[in-house]
Amino acid sequence: CEQPVVGAVTTEIVGDITKEMTKDIVGGKLPYTVLGALLLVFVSNQWSRALVYYINNFNIPVSPEAAHLYANIDIGYNTEQYSILASVGFTSAFALASLFAGEVVAKYDRGKINSVAALSWSAALALGSLATTFPQLLLSRAAMGLAMAATTPASYTLLAEVTPPQLIATANSIFSSGIYIGGGLASLSILLDEQIGWRGAGLAVAGIGAAAAAVSGLILRDPREISRRLADTEGGGGD
């Protein structure tokens, strides 16, 4: 006889969370907290993927100092191998995963997708920063490509559900700025490289990505998943 009471309490709690997530739609405001968390993850995404362009240099002689600063000198790979690392090594995995990203986003919690993906590509970047051979580095780039594929569709669809219709274009524009913010931070990582070397720079960016994953995990809630849970709770209470 207590089960309906528990179900009612759960329904009320889940209902309150749903109201909180959708309050900006009712109020006609941008969902700044959700947008900020998604933007933080997207900046990490772009920063992590573009970092490789700034930790390689084929125009200086080999030396211990150069090996500390540049991955190609430290690990010992040529321009042809670098071209694979910077392009198809990442994009082929990203494109393959993108074929299934829509289905994953449609089925699972989009907040958790962002958090898990950010944590995964950060782990891949950290492992790549510890690599001692070219195949290890290439594998880490491929793993990053796989991890990054689902975040954009998850983010855009989540934004669309918590943003007033008249402000969706504005929210999408702010979110898209992450491409240029992340790319700019990647170029500024040259300064980081000069201080702590290419491995240290990679580990630092990976740490920031892990922090972004933690923040998004605390903030992001998927209204669709909350509604499903609410429906399951009400269905269970009816039994």
mmCIF file of C-alpha atoms in Angstrom:
data_model
loop_
_atom_site.group_PDB
_atom_site.id
_atom_site.type_symbol
_atom_site.label_atom_id
_atom_site.label_comp_id
_atom_site.label_asym_id
_atom_site.label_seq_id
_atom_site.Cartn_x
_atom_site.Cartn_y
_atom_site.Cartn_z
ATOM 1 C CA CYS A 1 0.000 0.000 0.000
ATOM 2 C CA GLU A 2 3.058 2.295 0.331
ATOM 3 C CA GLN A 3 4.134 1.918 -3.317
ATOM 4 C CA PRO A 4 1.705 4.543 -4.720
ATOM 5 C CA VAL A 5 3.073 7.072 -2.176
ATOM 6 C CA VAL A 6 6.655 6.368 -3.264
ATOM 7 C CA GLY A 7 5.589 6.613 -6.888
ATOM 8 C CA ALA A 8 3.848 9.917 -6.244
ATOM 9 C CA VAL A 9 6.919 11.363 -4.526
ATOM 10 C CA THR A 10 9.181 10.172 -7.361
ATOM 11 C CA THR A 11 6.792 11.615 -9.936
ATOM 12 C CA GLU A 12 6.813 14.951 -8.128
ATOM 13 C CA ILE A 13 10.632 15.044 -7.978
ATOM 14 C CA VAL A 14 11.056 14.102 -11.641
ATOM 15 C CA GLY A 15 8.355 16.593 -12.569
ATOM 16 C CA ASP A 16 10.222 19.358 -10.720
ATOM 17 C CA ILE A 17 13.435 18.507 -12.604
ATOM 18 C CA THR A 18 11.539 18.658 -15.899
ATOM 19 C CA LYS A 19 10.143 22.092 -15.005
ATOM 20 C CA GLU A 20 13.631 23.305 -14.094
ATOM 21 C CA MET A 21 15.072 22.132 -17.414
ATOM 22 C CA THR A 22 12.299 23.745 -19.459
ATOM 23 C CA LYS A 23 11.772 26.948 -17.433
ATOM 24 C CA ASP A 24 13.712 29.023 -19.965
ATOM 25 C CA ILE A 25 11.300 27.998 -22.718
ATOM 26 C CA VAL A 26 8.373 29.216 -20.649
ATOM 27 C CA GLY A 27 10.218 32.397 -19.663
ATOM 28 C CA GLY A 28 11.490 33.094 -23.179
ATOM 29 C CA LYS A 29 15.135 33.137 -22.056
ATOM 30 C CA LEU A 30 18.329 31.508 -23.205
ATOM 31 C CA PRO A 31 19.225 28.433 -21.108
ATOM 32 C CA TYR A 32 22.558 29.911 -20.057
ATOM 33 C CA THR A 33 23.569 27.109 -17.695
ATOM 34 C CA VAL A 34 22.929 24.328 -20.211
ATOM 35 C CA LEU A 35 24.393 26.362 -23.054
ATOM 36 C CA GLY A 36 27.497 27.126 -20.999
ATOM 37 C CA ALA A 37 28.066 23.461 -20.142
ATOM 38 C CA LEU A 38 27.618 22.375 -23.765
ATOM 39 C CA LEU A 39 29.915 25.148 -24.988
ATOM 40 C CA LEU A 40 32.589 24.152 -22.478
ATOM 41 C CA VAL A 41 32.529 20.566 -23.750
ATOM 42 C CA PHE A 42 32.596 21.719 -27.387
ATOM 43 C CA VAL A 43 35.563 24.020 -26.756
ATOM 44 C CA SER A 44 37.399 21.055 -25.235
ATOM 45 C CA ASN A 45 36.428 19.006 -28.279
ATOM 46 C CA GLN A 46 37.932 21.487 -30.736
ATOM 47 C CA TRP A 47 40.967 22.284 -28.598
ATOM 48 C CA SER A 48 41.842 18.620 -28.175
ATOM 49 C CA ARG A 49 41.482 17.716 -31.841
ATOM 50 C CA ALA A 50 43.475 20.743 -33.113
ATOM 51 C CA LEU A 51 46.329 20.516 -30.618
ATOM 52 C CA VAL A 52 48.272 18.138 -32.865
ATOM 53 C CA TYR A 53 48.835 20.928 -35.421
ATOM 54 C CA TYR A 54 50.899 22.923 -32.926
ATOM 55 C CA ILE A 55 53.098 20.281 -31.301
ATOM 56 C CA ASN A 56 54.925 19.247 -34.468
ATOM 57 C CA ASN A 57 57.755 21.039 -36.248
ATOM 58 C CA PHE A 58 59.729 19.685 -39.191
ATOM 59 C CA ASN A 59 61.847 22.784 -39.736
ATOM 60 C CA ILE A 60 64.279 22.605 -36.831
ATOM 61 C CA PRO A 61 67.253 20.293 -36.219
ATOM 62 C CA VAL A 62 66.980 17.348 -33.889
ATOM 63 C CA SER A 63 68.082 18.046 -30.318
ATOM 64 C CA PRO A 64 67.005 17.131 -26.778
ATOM 65 C CA GLU A 65 65.330 20.531 -26.451
ATOM 66 C CA ALA A 66 63.446 20.067 -29.719
ATOM 67 C CA ALA A 67 62.353 16.572 -28.655
ATOM 68 C CA HIS A 68 60.897 18.078 -25.486
ATOM 69 C CA LEU A 69 58.867 20.556 -27.533
ATOM 70 C CA TYR A 70 57.768 18.569 -30.573
ATOM 71 C CA ALA A 71 56.196 15.143 -30.880
ATOM 72 C CA ASN A 72 57.618 14.315 -34.312
ATOM 73 C CA ILE A 73 61.176 14.774 -33.068
ATOM 74 C CA ASP A 74 60.574 13.011 -29.775
ATOM 75 C CA ILE A 75 58.830 9.964 -31.258
ATOM 76 C CA GLY A 76 60.548 10.083 -34.634
ATOM 77 C CA TYR A 77 58.057 10.204 -37.481
ATOM 78 C CA ASN A 78 58.169 11.927 -40.862
ATOM 79 C CA THR A 79 55.895 14.347 -42.706
ATOM 80 C CA GLU A 80 53.992 11.549 -44.451
ATOM 81 C CA GLN A 81 53.178 9.929 -41.127
ATOM 82 C CA TYR A 82 52.217 13.295 -39.693
ATOM 83 C CA SER A 83 49.767 13.856 -42.550
ATOM 84 C CA ILE A 84 48.058 10.586 -41.617
ATOM 85 C CA LEU A 85 48.037 11.547 -37.952
ATOM 86 C CA ALA A 86 46.563 14.995 -38.577
ATOM 87 C CA SER A 87 43.968 13.965 -41.152
ATOM 88 C CA VAL A 88 42.762 10.488 -42.039
ATOM 89 C CA GLY A 89 43.891 8.956 -38.746
ATOM 90 C CA PHE A 90 41.314 11.121 -37.016
ATOM 91 C CA THR A 91 38.713 11.806 -39.687
ATOM 92 C CA SER A 92 38.193 8.196 -40.788
ATOM 93 C CA ALA A 93 37.318 7.160 -37.227
ATOM 94 C CA PHE A 94 35.193 10.278 -36.764
ATOM 95 C CA ALA A 95 33.301 9.670 -40.021
ATOM 96 C CA LEU A 96 32.709 6.010 -39.190
ATOM 97 C CA ALA A 97 31.365 6.821 -35.741
ATOM 98 C CA SER A 98 29.209 9.615 -37.175
ATOM 99 C CA LEU A 99 27.239 7.033 -39.151
ATOM 100 C CA PHE A 100 25.929 5.650 -35.871
ATOM 101 C CA ALA A 101 25.947 8.841 -33.804
ATOM 102 C CA GLY A 102 22.373 9.794 -34.689
ATOM 103 C CA GLU A 103 21.008 6.467 -33.515
ATOM 104 C CA VAL A 104 23.009 6.661 -30.282
ATOM 105 C CA VAL A 105 21.754 10.194 -29.600
ATOM 106 C CA ALA A 106 18.165 9.149 -30.297
ATOM 107 C CA LYS A 107 18.326 6.261 -27.816
ATOM 108 C CA TYR A 108 20.437 7.446 -24.907
ATOM 109 C CA ASP A 109 20.742 10.315 -22.443
ATOM 110 C CA ARG A 110 22.298 13.245 -24.304
ATOM 111 C CA GLY A 111 23.723 14.794 -21.163
ATOM 112 C CA LYS A 112 25.582 11.598 -20.351
ATOM 113 C CA ILE A 113 26.691 11.240 -23.979
ATOM 114 C CA ASN A 114 28.448 14.618 -23.732
ATOM 115 C CA SER A 115 30.060 13.798 -20.397
ATOM 116 C CA VAL A 116 31.223 10.303 -21.325
ATOM 117 C CA ALA A 117 32.489 11.463 -24.728
ATOM 118 C CA ALA A 118 34.485 14.333 -23.214
ATOM 119 C CA LEU A 119 36.005 12.014 -20.642
ATOM 120 C CA SER A 120 36.835 9.472 -23.381
ATOM 121 C CA TRP A 121 38.589 11.857 -25.756
ATOM 122 C CA SER A 122 40.454 13.398 -22.832
ATOM 123 C CA ALA A 123 41.679 9.951 -21.810
ATOM 124 C CA ALA A 124 42.704 9.262 -25.413
ATOM 125 C CA LEU A 125 44.593 12.558 -25.576
ATOM 126 C CA ALA A 126 46.344 11.807 -22.283
ATOM 127 C CA LEU A 127 47.412 8.380 -23.538
ATOM 128 C CA GLY A 128 48.623 9.930 -26.779
ATOM 129 C CA SER A 129 50.674 12.397 -24.762
ATOM 130 C CA LEU A 130 52.404 9.432 -23.109
ATOM 131 C CA ALA A 131 52.981 7.574 -26.394
ATOM 132 C CA THR A 132 56.466 6.397 -27.299
ATOM 133 C CA THR A 133 55.738 5.087 -30.816
ATOM 134 C CA PHE A 134 53.864 6.408 -33.840
ATOM 135 C CA PRO A 135 51.254 3.577 -33.845
ATOM 136 C CA GLN A 136 50.379 4.424 -30.234
ATOM 137 C CA LEU A 137 49.926 8.071 -31.140
ATOM 138 C CA LEU A 138 47.846 7.176 -34.198
ATOM 139 C CA LEU A 139 45.638 4.900 -32.122
ATOM 140 C CA SER A 140 44.982 7.699 -29.653
ATOM 141 C CA ARG A 141 43.952 10.015 -32.510
ATOM 142 C CA ALA A 142 41.541 7.397 -33.848
ATOM 143 C CA ALA A 143 40.073 6.929 -30.374
ATOM 144 C CA MET A 144 39.547 10.687 -30.140
ATOM 145 C CA GLY A 145 37.708 10.640 -33.463
ATOM 146 C CA LEU A 146 35.396 7.886 -32.253
ATOM 147 C CA ALA A 147 34.675 9.703 -28.990
ATOM 148 C CA MET A 148 33.959 13.087 -30.564
ATOM 149 C CA ALA A 149 31.409 12.031 -33.163
ATOM 150 C CA ALA A 150 28.228 12.096 -31.071
ATOM 151 C CA THR A 151 28.682 15.337 -29.142
ATOM 152 C CA THR A 152 27.507 17.748 -31.852
ATOM 153 C CA PRO A 153 24.171 16.041 -32.645
ATOM 154 C CA ALA A 154 23.588 15.454 -28.938
ATOM 155 C CA SER A 155 24.249 19.105 -28.144
ATOM 156 C CA TYR A 156 22.167 20.645 -30.930
ATOM 157 C CA THR A 157 19.130 18.476 -30.231
ATOM 158 C CA LEU A 158 19.392 19.049 -26.483
ATOM 159 C CA LEU A 159 19.627 22.804 -27.011
ATOM 160 C CA ALA A 160 16.567 22.704 -29.254
ATOM 161 C CA GLU A 161 14.498 21.172 -26.448
ATOM 162 C CA VAL A 162 15.448 23.630 -23.701
ATOM 163 C CA THR A 163 15.596 26.851 -25.750
ATOM 164 C CA PRO A 164 12.632 29.049 -26.729
ATOM 165 C CA PRO A 165 11.981 28.652 -30.484
ATOM 166 C CA GLN A 166 12.739 32.316 -31.195
ATOM 167 C CA LEU A 167 16.171 31.971 -29.562
ATOM 168 C CA ILE A 168 17.329 28.648 -31.027
ATOM 169 C CA ALA A 169 19.354 30.357 -33.771
ATOM 170 C CA THR A 170 21.102 32.516 -31.149
ATOM 171 C CA ALA A 171 21.823 29.498 -28.939
ATOM 172 C CA ASN A 172 23.201 27.544 -31.897
ATOM 173 C CA SER A 173 25.401 30.476 -32.907
ATOM 174 C CA ILE A 174 26.863 30.767 -29.414
ATOM 175 C CA PHE A 175 27.447 27.028 -29.283
ATOM 176 C CA SER A 176 29.114 27.038 -32.715
ATOM 177 C CA SER A 177 31.582 29.669 -31.523
ATOM 178 C CA GLY A 178 33.253 26.782 -29.691
ATOM 179 C CA ILE A 179 34.923 25.856 -32.991
ATOM 180 C CA TYR A 180 36.849 29.123 -33.054
ATOM 181 C CA ILE A 181 37.416 29.377 -29.317
ATOM 182 C CA GLY A 182 38.822 25.851 -29.215
ATOM 183 C CA GLY A 183 40.899 26.425 -32.343
ATOM 184 C CA GLY A 184 42.264 29.653 -30.915
ATOM 185 C CA LEU A 185 43.184 27.969 -27.649
ATOM 186 C CA ALA A 186 44.923 25.214 -29.604
ATOM 187 C CA SER A 187 47.097 27.792 -31.363
ATOM 188 C CA LEU A 188 47.876 29.462 -28.033
ATOM 189 C CA SER A 189 49.000 26.064 -26.776
ATOM 190 C CA ILE A 190 52.323 26.884 -28.432
ATOM 191 C CA LEU A 191 52.967 29.003 -25.345
ATOM 192 C CA LEU A 192 52.053 26.077 -23.126
ATOM 193 C CA ASP A 193 54.329 23.821 -25.160
ATOM 194 C CA GLU A 194 57.241 26.203 -24.641
ATOM 195 C CA GLN A 195 56.777 25.987 -20.883
ATOM 196 C CA ILE A 196 56.051 22.308 -20.249
ATOM 197 C CA GLY A 197 56.750 20.521 -23.554
ATOM 198 C CA TRP A 198 54.414 18.749 -25.957
ATOM 199 C CA ARG A 199 53.626 15.944 -23.528
ATOM 200 C CA GLY A 200 52.823 18.347 -20.720
ATOM 201 C CA ALA A 201 50.653 20.436 -23.027
ATOM 202 C CA GLY A 202 48.699 17.368 -24.096
ATOM 203 C CA LEU A 203 48.180 16.259 -20.510
ATOM 204 C CA ALA A 204 47.077 19.763 -19.516
ATOM 205 C CA VAL A 205 44.488 19.951 -22.305
ATOM 206 C CA ALA A 206 43.311 16.452 -21.413
ATOM 207 C CA GLY A 207 42.895 17.547 -17.797
ATOM 208 C CA ILE A 208 40.789 20.501 -18.887
ATOM 209 C CA GLY A 209 38.664 18.138 -20.984
ATOM 210 C CA ALA A 210 38.149 15.868 -17.979
ATOM 211 C CA ALA A 211 37.073 18.896 -15.940
ATOM 212 C CA ALA A 212 34.618 19.843 -18.705
ATOM 213 C CA ALA A 213 33.233 16.299 -18.553
ATOM 214 C CA ALA A 214 32.741 16.601 -14.799
ATOM 215 C CA VAL A 215 31.002 19.977 -15.085
ATOM 216 C CA SER A 216 28.673 18.767 -17.826
ATOM 217 C CA GLY A 217 27.900 15.649 -15.814
ATOM 218 C CA LEU A 218 26.786 17.793 -12.899
ATOM 219 C CA ILE A 219 24.765 20.259 -14.961
ATOM 220 C CA LEU A 220 23.273 18.539 -17.990
ATOM 221 C CA ARG A 221 19.973 16.696 -17.706
ATOM 222 C CA ASP A 222 18.129 15.331 -20.713
ATOM 223 C CA PRO A 223 14.422 16.320 -20.608
ATOM 224 C CA ARG A 224 13.609 13.408 -22.877
ATOM 225 C CA GLU A 225 15.125 10.914 -20.460
ATOM 226 C CA ILE A 226 13.408 12.617 -17.534
ATOM 227 C CA SER A 227 10.071 12.318 -19.341
ATOM 228 C CA ARG A 228 10.712 8.652 -20.036
ATOM 229 C CA ARG A 229 11.503 8.060 -16.394
ATOM 230 C CA LEU A 230 8.379 9.918 -15.391
ATOM 231 C CA ALA A 231 6.293 7.784 -17.728
ATOM 232 C CA ASP A 232 7.879 4.600 -16.339
ATOM 233 C CA THR A 233 7.216 5.763 -12.783
ATOM 234 C CA GLU A 234 3.576 6.544 -13.502
ATOM 235 C CA GLY A 235 3.200 3.238 -15.347
ATOM 236 C CA GLY A 236 4.705 1.347 -12.400
ATOM 237 C CA GLY A 237 2.465 3.160 -9.965
ATOM 238 C CA GLY A 238 -0.566 2.160 -11.967
ATOM 239 C CA ASP A 239 0.316 -1.502 -11.600
#
